[in-house]
mmCIF file of C-alpha atoms in Angstrom:
data_model
loop_
_atom_site.group_PDB
_atom_site.id
_atom_site.type_symbol
_atom_site.label_atom_id
_atom_site.label_comp_id
_atom_site.label_asym_id
_atom_site.label_seq_id
_atom_site.Cartn_x
_atom_site.Cartn_y
_atom_site.Cartn_z
ATOM 1 C CA UNK Z 1 38.356 -33.099 48.170
ATOM 2 C CA UNK Z 2 40.878 -33.869 50.897
ATOM 3 C CA UNK Z 3 39.392 -34.548 54.262
ATOM 4 C CA UNK Z 4 40.981 -32.619 57.164
ATOM 5 C CA UNK Z 5 41.035 -35.814 59.268
ATOM 6 C CA UNK Z 6 43.487 -37.614 56.970
ATOM 7 C CA UNK Z 7 45.921 -34.713 57.379
ATOM 8 C CA UNK Z 8 45.686 -34.893 61.138
ATOM 9 C CA UNK Z 9 46.467 -38.639 61.011
ATOM 10 C CA UNK Z 10 49.792 -37.982 59.287
ATOM 11 C CA UNK Z 11 51.103 -35.826 62.058
ATOM 12 C CA UNK Z 12 50.245 -38.293 64.809
ATOM 13 C CA UNK Z 13 52.290 -41.204 63.375
ATOM 14 C CA UNK Z 14 56.096 -41.342 63.854
ATOM 15 C CA UNK Z 15 57.562 -44.399 62.106
ATOM 16 C CA UNK Z 16 57.822 -44.621 58.342
ATOM 17 C CA UNK Z 17 56.309 -48.083 58.265
ATOM 18 C CA UNK Z 18 53.472 -47.200 60.558
ATOM 19 C CA UNK Z 19 52.985 -44.073 58.578
ATOM 20 C CA UNK Z 20 52.744 -46.067 55.381
ATOM 21 C CA UNK Z 21 50.228 -48.465 56.895
ATOM 22 C CA UNK Z 22 48.307 -45.753 58.577
ATOM 23 C CA UNK Z 23 48.244 -43.599 55.472
ATOM 24 C CA UNK Z 24 46.498 -46.437 53.711
ATOM 25 C CA UNK Z 25 43.984 -46.698 56.527
ATOM 26 C CA UNK Z 26 43.592 -42.958 56.672
ATOM 27 C CA UNK Z 27 43.156 -42.782 52.923
ATOM 28 C CA UNK Z 28 40.398 -45.367 53.169
ATOM 29 C CA UNK Z 29 38.694 -43.538 55.984
ATOM 30 C CA UNK Z 30 39.225 -40.286 54.146
ATOM 31 C CA UNK Z 31 37.759 -41.705 50.994
ATOM 32 C CA UNK Z 32 34.716 -42.922 52.884
ATOM 33 C CA UNK Z 33 34.383 -39.560 54.570
ATOM 34 C CA UNK Z 34 34.686 -37.644 51.347
ATOM 35 C CA UNK Z 35 32.231 -39.993 49.673
ATOM 36 C CA UNK Z 36 29.866 -39.332 52.519
ATOM 37 C CA UNK Z 37 30.377 -35.610 52.238
ATOM 38 C CA UNK Z 38 29.991 -35.752 48.462
ATOM 39 C CA UNK Z 39 26.676 -37.478 49.027
ATOM 40 C CA UNK Z 40 25.737 -34.776 51.510
ATOM 41 C CA UNK Z 41 26.786 -32.092 48.999
ATOM 42 C CA UNK Z 42 24.710 -33.761 46.310
ATOM 43 C CA UNK Z 43 21.778 -33.769 48.662
ATOM 44 C CA UNK Z 44 22.188 -30.092 49.414
ATOM 45 C CA UNK Z 45 22.469 -29.309 45.720
ATOM 46 C CA UNK Z 46 19.262 -31.218 45.030
ATOM 47 C CA UNK Z 47 17.493 -29.401 47.851
ATOM 48 C CA UNK Z 48 18.794 -26.088 46.517
ATOM 49 C CA UNK Z 49 17.671 -26.931 43.008
ATOM 50 C CA UNK Z 50 14.191 -27.764 44.254
ATOM 51 C CA UNK Z 51 13.930 -24.411 46.038
ATOM 52 C CA UNK Z 52 15.360 -22.442 43.112
ATOM 53 C CA UNK Z 53 12.945 -24.049 40.627
ATOM 54 C CA UNK Z 54 9.853 -23.965 42.859
ATOM 55 C CA UNK Z 55 7.331 -21.307 41.758
ATOM 56 C CA UNK Z 56 6.435 -20.557 45.352
ATOM 57 C CA UNK Z 57 9.897 -20.426 46.891
ATOM 58 C CA UNK Z 58 12.993 -19.250 44.987
ATOM 59 C CA UNK Z 59 11.309 -19.100 41.613
ATOM 60 C CA UNK Z 60 14.660 -18.032 40.147
ATOM 61 C CA UNK Z 61 13.524 -19.465 36.799
ATOM 62 C CA UNK Z 62 10.902 -16.722 36.567
ATOM 63 C CA UNK Z 63 13.732 -14.363 35.676
ATOM 64 C CA UNK Z 64 16.923 -16.359 35.045
ATOM 65 C CA UNK Z 65 18.032 -19.087 32.717
ATOM 66 C CA UNK Z 66 20.415 -21.639 34.182
ATOM 67 C CA UNK Z 67 21.860 -22.936 30.906
ATOM 68 C CA UNK Z 68 24.044 -25.651 32.430
ATOM 69 C CA UNK Z 69 21.194 -27.289 34.308
ATOM 70 C CA UNK Z 70 19.151 -29.324 31.813
ATOM 71 C CA UNK Z 71 16.328 -29.511 34.364
ATOM 72 C CA UNK Z 72 15.952 -25.727 34.446
ATOM 73 C CA UNK Z 73 13.091 -25.215 32.001
ATOM 74 C CA UNK Z 74 12.501 -21.561 31.362
ATOM 75 C CA UNK Z 75 12.531 -18.947 28.613
ATOM 76 C CA UNK Z 76 13.097 -16.107 31.076
ATOM 77 C CA UNK Z 77 15.087 -13.105 29.878
ATOM 78 C CA UNK Z 78 14.782 -10.723 32.806
ATOM 79 C CA UNK Z 79 17.949 -11.319 34.835
ATOM 80 C CA UNK Z 80 21.344 -12.408 33.465
ATOM 81 C CA UNK Z 81 21.805 -16.160 32.972
ATOM 82 C CA UNK Z 82 23.178 -17.922 36.015
ATOM 83 C CA UNK Z 83 26.583 -19.041 34.716
ATOM 84 C CA UNK Z 84 30.213 -18.665 35.799
ATOM 85 C CA UNK Z 85 29.145 -17.958 39.349
ATOM 86 C CA UNK Z 86 32.576 -18.710 40.844
ATOM 87 C CA UNK Z 87 34.269 -16.370 38.396
ATOM 88 C CA UNK Z 88 31.746 -13.601 38.853
ATOM 89 C CA UNK Z 89 31.486 -14.034 42.610
ATOM 90 C CA UNK Z 90 34.844 -15.410 43.830
ATOM 91 C CA UNK Z 91 33.702 -14.356 47.275
ATOM 92 C CA UNK Z 92 30.714 -16.531 48.054
ATOM 93 C CA UNK Z 93 29.564 -14.042 50.665
ATOM 94 C CA UNK Z 94 28.983 -11.519 47.904
ATOM 95 C CA UNK Z 95 26.797 -13.931 46.013
ATOM 96 C CA UNK Z 96 24.900 -14.563 49.223
ATOM 97 C CA UNK Z 97 24.441 -10.823 49.627
ATOM 98 C CA UNK Z 98 22.988 -10.653 46.094
ATOM 99 C CA UNK Z 99 20.323 -13.166 47.101
ATOM 100 C CA UNK Z 100 19.740 -11.729 50.534
ATOM 101 C CA UNK Z 101 19.116 -8.169 49.345
ATOM 102 C CA UNK Z 102 19.932 -7.250 45.723
ATOM 103 C CA UNK Z 103 18.700 -3.686 46.259
ATOM 104 C CA UNK Z 104 21.981 -2.940 48.052
ATOM 105 C CA UNK Z 105 23.896 -3.375 44.801
ATOM 106 C CA UNK Z 106 21.158 -1.880 42.655
ATOM 107 C CA UNK Z 107 18.255 -0.002 44.279
ATOM 108 C CA UNK Z 108 16.282 -0.207 41.017
ATOM 109 C CA UNK Z 109 16.563 -3.955 40.642
ATOM 110 C CA UNK Z 110 13.568 -6.192 39.952
ATOM 111 C CA UNK Z 111 15.110 -9.074 41.856
ATOM 112 C CA UNK Z 112 13.289 -9.745 45.134
ATOM 113 C CA UNK Z 113 15.194 -9.416 48.438
ATOM 114 C CA UNK Z 114 14.925 -13.095 49.361
ATOM 115 C CA UNK Z 115 16.568 -12.807 52.775
ATOM 116 C CA UNK Z 116 15.566 -9.326 53.837
ATOM 117 C CA UNK Z 117 11.882 -9.928 53.105
ATOM 118 C CA UNK Z 118 11.905 -13.464 54.457
ATOM 119 C CA UNK Z 119 10.964 -15.029 51.111
ATOM 120 C CA UNK Z 120 13.510 -17.757 51.889
ATOM 121 C CA UNK Z 121 14.987 -18.789 55.231
ATOM 122 C CA UNK Z 122 18.731 -18.396 55.852
ATOM 123 C CA UNK Z 123 19.155 -22.160 55.411
ATOM 124 C CA UNK Z 124 17.195 -22.130 52.166
ATOM 125 C CA UNK Z 125 19.421 -19.345 50.846
ATOM 126 C CA UNK Z 126 22.502 -21.428 51.660
ATOM 127 C CA UNK Z 127 21.016 -24.400 49.835
ATOM 128 C CA UNK Z 128 20.256 -22.284 46.751
ATOM 129 C CA UNK Z 129 23.843 -20.999 46.929
ATOM 130 C CA UNK Z 130 25.216 -24.550 46.995
ATOM 131 C CA UNK Z 131 23.125 -25.253 43.923
ATOM 132 C CA UNK Z 132 24.025 -22.209 41.816
ATOM 133 C CA UNK Z 133 27.676 -22.020 42.887
ATOM 134 C CA UNK Z 134 28.418 -25.196 40.893
ATOM 135 C CA UNK Z 135 27.532 -23.378 37.651
ATOM 136 C CA UNK A 1 15.867 23.989 45.441
ATOM 137 C CA UNK A 2 13.179 23.065 43.012
ATOM 138 C CA UNK A 3 10.395 20.653 43.856
ATOM 139 C CA UNK A 4 11.993 17.823 41.964
ATOM 140 C CA UNK A 5 15.211 18.023 43.972
ATOM 141 C CA UNK A 6 13.301 18.250 47.221
ATOM 142 C CA UNK A 7 11.303 15.216 46.246
ATOM 143 C CA UNK A 8 14.443 13.239 45.568
ATOM 144 C CA UNK A 9 15.896 14.301 48.906
ATOM 145 C CA UNK A 10 12.777 13.119 50.675
ATOM 146 C CA UNK A 11 13.029 9.799 48.909
ATOM 147 C CA UNK A 12 16.577 9.269 50.100
ATOM 148 C CA UNK A 13 15.383 9.883 53.616
ATOM 149 C CA UNK A 14 12.908 7.069 53.065
ATOM 150 C CA UNK A 15 13.919 3.516 52.354
ATOM 151 C CA UNK A 16 16.014 2.577 49.376
ATOM 152 C CA UNK A 17 13.283 0.296 48.157
ATOM 153 C CA UNK A 18 10.803 3.123 47.859
ATOM 154 C CA UNK A 19 13.447 5.211 46.157
ATOM 155 C CA UNK A 20 13.621 2.783 43.290
ATOM 156 C CA UNK A 21 10.031 3.235 42.300
ATOM 157 C CA UNK A 22 9.962 6.847 43.373
ATOM 158 C CA UNK A 23 12.450 7.454 40.567
ATOM 159 C CA UNK A 24 9.973 6.071 38.095
ATOM 160 C CA UNK A 25 7.228 8.089 39.735
ATOM 161 C CA UNK A 26 9.301 11.245 39.455
ATOM 162 C CA UNK A 27 9.424 10.853 35.723
ATOM 163 C CA UNK A 28 5.669 11.017 35.861
ATOM 164 C CA UNK A 29 5.266 13.372 38.823
ATOM 165 C CA UNK A 30 6.379 16.309 36.725
ATOM 166 C CA UNK A 31 3.270 15.799 34.615
ATOM 167 C CA UNK A 32 0.592 18.276 35.444
ATOM 168 C CA UNK A 33 -2.457 16.380 34.267
ATOM 169 C CA UNK A 34 -3.649 12.871 33.371
ATOM 170 C CA UNK A 35 -3.364 13.645 29.674
ATOM 171 C CA UNK A 36 0.340 14.358 30.104
ATOM 172 C CA UNK A 37 0.659 11.022 31.931
ATOM 173 C CA UNK A 38 -0.983 9.245 29.060
ATOM 174 C CA UNK A 39 1.263 10.937 26.506
ATOM 175 C CA UNK A 40 4.354 9.987 28.490
ATOM 176 C CA UNK A 41 3.169 6.431 28.794
ATOM 177 C CA UNK A 42 2.695 6.268 25.030
ATOM 178 C CA UNK A 43 6.168 7.734 24.496
ATOM 179 C CA UNK A 44 7.634 5.213 26.903
ATOM 180 C CA UNK A 45 6.178 2.331 24.911
ATOM 181 C CA UNK A 46 6.978 3.890 21.539
ATOM 182 C CA UNK A 47 10.621 3.869 22.564
ATOM 183 C CA UNK A 48 10.303 0.259 23.605
ATOM 184 C CA UNK A 49 8.284 -1.071 20.662
ATOM 185 C CA UNK A 50 9.214 1.377 17.890
ATOM 186 C CA UNK A 51 6.974 0.217 15.047
ATOM 187 C CA UNK A 52 3.969 -0.890 17.052
ATOM 188 C CA UNK A 53 0.715 0.808 16.014
ATOM 189 C CA UNK A 54 -1.032 2.229 19.087
ATOM 190 C CA UNK A 55 -4.177 0.201 18.415
ATOM 191 C CA UNK A 56 -2.241 -3.049 18.714
ATOM 192 C CA UNK A 57 -1.687 -2.531 22.434
ATOM 193 C CA UNK A 58 -5.109 -4.035 23.044
ATOM 194 C CA UNK A 59 -3.478 -7.383 22.223
ATOM 195 C CA UNK A 60 -1.398 -7.211 25.380
ATOM 196 C CA UNK A 61 1.470 -9.667 25.576
ATOM 197 C CA UNK A 62 0.780 -10.822 22.014
ATOM 198 C CA UNK A 63 2.323 -7.670 20.567
ATOM 199 C CA UNK A 64 5.631 -9.413 21.180
ATOM 200 C CA UNK A 65 4.674 -12.742 19.675
ATOM 201 C CA UNK A 66 3.313 -13.046 16.131
ATOM 202 C CA UNK A 67 2.784 -16.771 16.765
ATOM 203 C CA UNK A 68 0.618 -16.178 19.811
ATOM 204 C CA UNK A 69 -1.237 -13.489 17.883
ATOM 205 C CA UNK A 70 -1.948 -15.853 14.977
ATOM 206 C CA UNK A 71 -3.187 -18.505 17.368
ATOM 207 C CA UNK A 72 -5.371 -15.881 19.035
ATOM 208 C CA UNK A 73 -6.959 -14.794 15.741
ATOM 209 C CA UNK A 74 -7.738 -18.392 14.988
ATOM 210 C CA UNK A 75 -9.335 -19.064 18.365
ATOM 211 C CA UNK A 76 -11.330 -15.838 18.187
ATOM 212 C CA UNK A 77 -12.986 -16.971 14.957
ATOM 213 C CA UNK A 78 -14.989 -19.428 16.983
ATOM 214 C CA UNK A 79 -14.303 -18.680 20.645
ATOM 215 C CA UNK A 80 -14.850 -21.493 23.146
ATOM 216 C CA UNK A 81 -16.766 -19.173 25.471
ATOM 217 C CA UNK A 82 -19.767 -18.415 23.228
ATOM 218 C CA UNK A 83 -22.031 -20.280 25.648
ATOM 219 C CA UNK A 84 -20.967 -17.960 28.419
ATOM 220 C CA UNK A 85 -21.801 -14.918 26.319
ATOM 221 C CA UNK A 86 -25.167 -16.459 25.648
ATOM 222 C CA UNK A 87 -25.780 -17.063 29.357
ATOM 223 C CA UNK A 88 -24.885 -13.399 29.892
ATOM 224 C CA UNK A 89 -27.297 -12.276 27.189
ATOM 225 C CA UNK A 90 -30.141 -14.127 28.910
ATOM 226 C CA UNK A 91 -29.424 -12.351 32.183
ATOM 227 C CA UNK A 92 -29.186 -9.008 30.384
ATOM 228 C CA UNK A 93 -32.520 -9.506 28.681
ATOM 229 C CA UNK A 94 -34.472 -11.071 31.540
ATOM 230 C CA UNK A 95 -36.933 -8.486 32.932
ATOM 231 C CA UNK A 96 -36.730 -7.513 36.614
ATOM 232 C CA UNK A 97 -39.796 -8.037 38.837
ATOM 233 C CA UNK A 98 -40.927 -4.533 37.821
ATOM 234 C CA UNK A 99 -40.728 -5.381 34.138
ATOM 235 C CA UNK A 100 -37.717 -3.205 33.369
ATOM 236 C CA UNK A 101 -34.356 -4.589 32.171
ATOM 237 C CA UNK A 102 -30.669 -3.715 32.405
ATOM 238 C CA UNK A 103 -30.921 -1.987 29.041
ATOM 239 C CA UNK A 104 -33.285 0.572 30.595
ATOM 240 C CA UNK A 105 -30.584 1.721 33.016
ATOM 241 C CA UNK A 106 -28.162 2.876 30.304
ATOM 242 C CA UNK A 107 -28.256 5.346 27.430
ATOM 243 C CA UNK A 108 -28.704 3.718 23.973
ATOM 244 C CA UNK A 109 -30.028 0.607 25.687
ATOM 245 C CA UNK A 110 -26.477 -0.116 26.847
ATOM 246 C CA UNK A 111 -24.872 0.144 23.397
ATOM 247 C CA UNK A 112 -21.526 2.007 23.201
ATOM 248 C CA UNK A 113 -21.392 2.973 26.856
ATOM 249 C CA UNK A 114 -18.648 0.906 28.478
ATOM 250 C CA UNK A 115 -15.848 3.166 27.220
ATOM 251 C CA UNK A 116 -17.150 5.794 29.679
ATOM 252 C CA UNK A 117 -16.466 3.529 32.669
ATOM 253 C CA UNK A 118 -15.153 3.928 35.252
ATOM 254 C CA UNK A 119 -16.303 7.472 35.863
ATOM 255 C CA UNK A 120 -16.206 9.560 39.006
ATOM 256 C CA UNK A 121 -19.647 10.104 40.497
ATOM 257 C CA UNK A 122 -19.490 13.578 42.045
ATOM 258 C CA UNK A 123 -22.635 13.113 44.124
ATOM 259 C CA UNK A 124 -21.916 9.672 45.522
ATOM 260 C CA UNK A 125 -18.227 10.626 45.751
ATOM 261 C CA UNK A 126 -16.983 7.354 44.337
ATOM 262 C CA UNK A 127 -15.457 5.784 41.274
ATOM 263 C CA UNK A 128 -18.140 3.802 39.464
ATOM 264 C CA UNK A 129 -16.975 0.847 37.406
ATOM 265 C CA UNK A 130 -19.256 -0.785 34.853
ATOM 266 C CA UNK A 131 -19.794 -3.672 37.296
ATOM 267 C CA UNK A 132 -20.891 -1.251 39.967
ATOM 268 C CA UNK A 133 -23.229 0.456 37.506
ATOM 269 C CA UNK A 134 -24.882 -2.914 36.839
ATOM 270 C CA UNK A 135 -25.399 -3.410 40.566
ATOM 271 C CA UNK A 136 -26.802 0.085 40.914
ATOM 272 C CA UNK A 137 -29.225 -0.764 38.169
ATOM 273 C CA UNK A 138 -30.389 -3.806 40.122
ATOM 274 C CA UNK A 139 -30.742 -1.863 43.356
ATOM 275 C CA UNK A 140 -32.589 0.997 41.660
ATOM 276 C CA UNK A 141 -35.072 -1.570 40.453
ATOM 277 C CA UNK A 142 -35.545 -3.246 43.805
ATOM 278 C CA UNK A 143 -33.390 -6.259 42.969
ATOM 279 C CA UNK A 144 -30.561 -7.779 44.992
ATOM 280 C CA UNK A 145 -27.049 -6.818 43.804
ATOM 281 C CA UNK A 146 -24.691 -9.435 42.373
ATOM 282 C CA UNK A 147 -21.453 -10.491 44.015
ATOM 283 C CA UNK A 148 -18.383 -8.999 42.351
ATOM 284 C CA UNK A 149 -15.800 -11.293 40.845
ATOM 285 C CA UNK A 150 -18.026 -14.334 40.501
ATOM 286 C CA UNK A 151 -18.346 -16.099 37.196
ATOM 287 C CA UNK A 152 -22.138 -16.105 37.413
ATOM 288 C CA UNK A 153 -24.112 -14.024 37.185
ATOM 289 C CA UNK A 154 -21.777 -10.980 37.257
ATOM 290 C CA UNK A 155 -18.947 -12.385 35.122
ATOM 291 C CA UNK A 156 -20.968 -13.711 32.214
ATOM 292 C CA UNK A 157 -23.305 -10.712 32.363
ATOM 293 C CA UNK A 158 -20.408 -8.275 31.885
ATOM 294 C CA UNK A 159 -18.904 -10.541 29.228
ATOM 295 C CA UNK A 160 -22.079 -10.092 27.206
ATOM 296 C CA UNK A 161 -22.993 -6.519 28.148
ATOM 297 C CA UNK A 162 -19.556 -5.284 27.138
ATOM 298 C CA UNK A 163 -19.899 -6.788 23.668
ATOM 299 C CA UNK A 164 -22.550 -4.106 23.065
ATOM 300 C CA UNK A 165 -19.706 -1.577 23.246
ATOM 301 C CA UNK A 166 -17.295 -3.422 20.965
ATOM 302 C CA UNK A 167 -15.357 -0.953 18.870
ATOM 303 C CA UNK A 168 -16.161 2.018 21.108
ATOM 304 C CA UNK A 169 -13.065 4.009 22.054
ATOM 305 C CA UNK A 170 -12.125 4.283 25.700
ATOM 306 C CA UNK A 171 -13.190 7.720 26.802
ATOM 307 C CA UNK A 172 -12.425 8.194 30.501
ATOM 308 C CA UNK A 173 -12.727 11.661 31.996
ATOM 309 C CA UNK A 174 -10.989 13.086 35.043
ATOM 310 C CA UNK A 175 -12.528 16.478 35.667
ATOM 311 C CA UNK A 176 -12.946 17.613 39.281
ATOM 312 C CA UNK A 177 -10.162 17.758 41.843
ATOM 313 C CA UNK A 178 -11.846 14.897 43.709
ATOM 314 C CA UNK A 179 -11.857 12.770 40.583
ATOM 315 C CA UNK A 180 -8.219 13.681 40.135
ATOM 316 C CA UNK A 181 -7.407 12.506 43.666
ATOM 317 C CA UNK A 182 -8.829 9.076 42.863
ATOM 318 C CA UNK A 183 -6.950 8.943 39.584
ATOM 319 C CA UNK A 184 -3.735 9.819 41.403
ATOM 320 C CA UNK A 185 -4.321 7.245 44.121
ATOM 321 C CA UNK A 186 -4.595 4.682 41.329
ATOM 322 C CA UNK A 187 -1.416 5.955 39.758
ATOM 323 C CA UNK A 188 0.461 5.824 43.067
ATOM 324 C CA UNK A 189 -0.619 2.255 43.582
ATOM 325 C CA UNK A 190 0.553 1.351 40.078
ATOM 326 C CA UNK A 191 4.065 2.644 40.777
ATOM 327 C CA UNK A 192 4.378 1.565 44.413
ATOM 328 C CA UNK A 193 6.498 -1.409 45.431
ATOM 329 C CA UNK A 194 4.480 -3.700 47.620
ATOM 330 C CA UNK A 195 4.524 -7.199 48.995
ATOM 331 C CA UNK A 196 7.176 -9.672 49.924
ATOM 332 C CA UNK A 197 8.704 -9.691 46.440
ATOM 333 C CA UNK A 198 9.147 -5.917 46.452
ATOM 334 C CA UNK A 199 7.519 -5.577 43.033
ATOM 335 C CA UNK A 200 5.303 -2.890 41.509
ATOM 336 C CA UNK A 201 2.763 -3.096 38.700
ATOM 337 C CA UNK A 202 4.928 -0.624 36.770
ATOM 338 C CA UNK A 203 8.000 -2.820 37.236
ATOM 339 C CA UNK A 204 6.428 -5.597 35.218
ATOM 340 C CA UNK A 205 3.914 -3.841 32.981
ATOM 341 C CA UNK A 206 6.161 -0.951 31.953
ATOM 342 C CA UNK A 207 9.785 -1.869 32.413
ATOM 343 C CA UNK A 208 9.530 -5.591 31.751
ATOM 344 C CA UNK A 209 6.774 -5.431 29.124
ATOM 345 C CA UNK A 210 7.679 -7.723 26.249
ATOM 346 C CA UNK A 211 10.130 -9.708 28.372
ATOM 347 C CA UNK A 212 9.525 -13.291 29.359
ATOM 348 C CA UNK A 213 8.765 -14.317 32.904
ATOM 349 C CA UNK A 214 9.471 -18.060 33.000
ATOM 350 C CA UNK A 215 7.239 -19.051 30.077
ATOM 351 C CA UNK A 216 5.011 -15.990 29.749
ATOM 352 C CA UNK A 217 5.483 -12.719 27.901
ATOM 353 C CA UNK A 218 4.516 -9.720 30.028
ATOM 354 C CA UNK A 219 1.965 -7.271 28.609
ATOM 355 C CA UNK A 220 2.291 -3.458 28.506
ATOM 356 C CA UNK A 221 -0.027 -1.416 30.756
ATOM 357 C CA UNK A 222 -1.167 0.555 27.737
ATOM 358 C CA UNK A 223 -4.238 -1.273 26.452
ATOM 359 C CA UNK A 224 -4.812 -3.182 29.694
ATOM 360 C CA UNK A 225 -8.324 -1.839 30.195
ATOM 361 C CA UNK A 226 -9.948 -2.604 26.857
ATOM 362 C CA UNK A 227 -11.009 -6.253 26.738
ATOM 363 C CA UNK A 228 -12.637 -7.622 29.871
ATOM 364 C CA UNK A 229 -13.407 -10.151 31.087
ATOM 365 C CA UNK A 230 -10.834 -12.489 29.591
ATOM 366 C CA UNK A 231 -11.225 -16.228 29.209
ATOM 367 C CA UNK A 232 -7.956 -17.797 30.211
ATOM 368 C CA UNK A 233 -7.197 -20.941 28.258
ATOM 369 C CA UNK A 234 -10.585 -20.194 26.696
ATOM 370 C CA UNK A 235 -12.380 -21.214 29.874
ATOM 371 C CA UNK A 236 -11.480 -19.465 33.085
ATOM 372 C CA UNK A 237 -13.423 -16.201 33.225
ATOM 373 C CA UNK A 238 -11.295 -13.497 34.801
ATOM 374 C CA UNK A 239 -12.384 -9.903 35.352
ATOM 375 C CA UNK A 240 -10.049 -6.908 35.236
ATOM 376 C CA UNK A 241 -9.967 -6.673 39.021
ATOM 377 C CA UNK A 242 -9.679 -10.456 39.263
ATOM 378 C CA UNK A 243 -6.441 -10.056 37.315
ATOM 379 C CA UNK A 244 -5.272 -7.384 39.780
ATOM 380 C CA UNK A 245 -5.907 -9.911 42.548
ATOM 381 C CA UNK A 246 -3.935 -12.576 40.716
ATOM 382 C CA UNK A 247 -0.966 -10.312 40.101
ATOM 383 C CA UNK A 248 -1.000 -9.139 43.708
ATOM 384 C CA UNK A 249 -0.847 -12.751 44.867
ATOM 385 C CA UNK A 250 2.107 -13.279 42.554
ATOM 386 C CA UNK A 251 3.760 -10.265 44.160
ATOM 387 C CA UNK A 252 3.023 -11.919 47.536
ATOM 388 C CA UNK A 253 0.897 -9.011 48.604
ATOM 389 C CA UNK A 254 -2.634 -9.122 49.972
ATOM 390 C CA UNK A 255 -5.078 -8.204 47.178
ATOM 391 C CA UNK A 256 -7.425 -5.335 48.000
ATOM 392 C CA UNK A 257 -10.528 -7.158 46.831
ATOM 393 C CA UNK A 258 -13.265 -6.615 44.293
ATOM 394 C CA UNK A 259 -14.840 -3.153 44.175
ATOM 395 C CA UNK A 260 -12.495 -1.854 46.885
ATOM 396 C CA UNK A 261 -11.633 1.845 46.699
ATOM 397 C CA UNK A 262 -8.052 0.868 45.842
ATOM 398 C CA UNK A 263 -8.955 -1.406 42.930
ATOM 399 C CA UNK A 264 -11.518 1.050 41.589
ATOM 400 C CA UNK A 265 -8.928 3.841 41.678
ATOM 401 C CA UNK A 266 -6.378 1.603 39.961
ATOM 402 C CA UNK A 267 -8.943 0.657 37.323
ATOM 403 C CA UNK A 268 -9.733 4.338 36.836
ATOM 404 C CA UNK A 269 -6.046 5.149 36.257
ATOM 405 C CA UNK A 270 -5.399 2.197 33.927
ATOM 406 C CA UNK A 271 -8.591 2.884 31.983
ATOM 407 C CA UNK A 272 -7.589 6.499 31.446
ATOM 408 C CA UNK A 273 -4.250 5.315 30.027
ATOM 409 C CA UNK A 274 -6.157 3.262 27.443
ATOM 410 C CA UNK A 275 -8.175 6.266 26.232
ATOM 411 C CA UNK A 276 -8.650 6.234 22.473
ATOM 412 C CA UNK A 277 -8.185 2.472 22.171
ATOM 413 C CA UNK A 278 -11.075 0.313 20.934
ATOM 414 C CA UNK A 279 -12.997 -1.964 23.290
ATOM 415 C CA UNK A 280 -13.527 -5.622 22.649
ATOM 416 C CA UNK A 281 -15.316 -8.218 24.745
ATOM 417 C CA UNK A 282 -14.660 -10.953 25.451
ATOM 418 C CA UNK A 283 -11.262 -12.231 24.502
ATOM 419 C CA UNK A 284 -9.133 -15.318 24.761
ATOM 420 C CA UNK A 285 -5.961 -15.234 26.809
ATOM 421 C CA UNK A 286 -3.355 -17.913 27.337
#
């Protein structure tokens, strides 16, 4: 992932030499930054996984399999498996809407309205999204 | 427009969430008596489990798992809760201060009676479950009633007393209009979405029957009333209404509580649906 800061650095530096030097520095800083943000992402994904697997919070595993997550132990066959999320929901906002209130898309659904009924907080929903959007 | 259309229109005016279950209710609302409800329920499950003999519905979730059923048969050959049944038998047989016993409160000394419960008591204007009948028996004989939902004495006592009706067919009657109102209140509750998870009993025990929720197969509502109390994992005694409480907690709704009007009405409805099915007490559940 390219950090926005490294791009800004490029524009501020005039001379080719300086640019070359600075690019190296920027790349280093950028690398550190993206490592840091990767670590932050990993943390969010872990937090999201914990919520999604927890019986008393997301409890997604009550109804869904998550075949690409070896930690997701479930035999559930109620909702469709959580796979190809980016392909099925290119617009992340739509996926969020599915979690927030699935009765909008399907009034007869069995899936609980996690946001609308306050089952999960807004932040918890975002964490679960970070977790499932990688699959 | 006809009543059905008007009903749908009213539902749209209400929230979308209620609409969802109202649709299911509509399928049943056209029925003009409990017997028609029961027939429709049977048809619903026949479509879902085509070759399942009606009698097998007493096995609950195990109708979808021959393995679980085989394990069940094995455990039931020598059930781990025989001591509890024995404790219940002692309570059943122990004379009250006046010398009478529980057996004196029931026809046939309490044999082959449980299939008639719950019934609607026209004079007391209430649904009387078998548990409530046991408490009435105590009160009529000057004894203190037992607390509902507790393992002892009520739980083990019913576990034993119901064995005296093993094999009897459920035989619930809904005769007067008042009885009918209680039956219908139970039915409404069964189909209503409640709680934070927006679920209804019917959602799981009709539409998702036979499906797997995490690790557990979900049982059909048909046959729910026939085999109480259950011993979960062979040990935890759970009454019919105790199971309602548990499911309500899972739906993140506040359970109504033992012997509440709501639970008694729901038990009345579910018991009617099991009419014709044989009783068995007590049974093992996972």
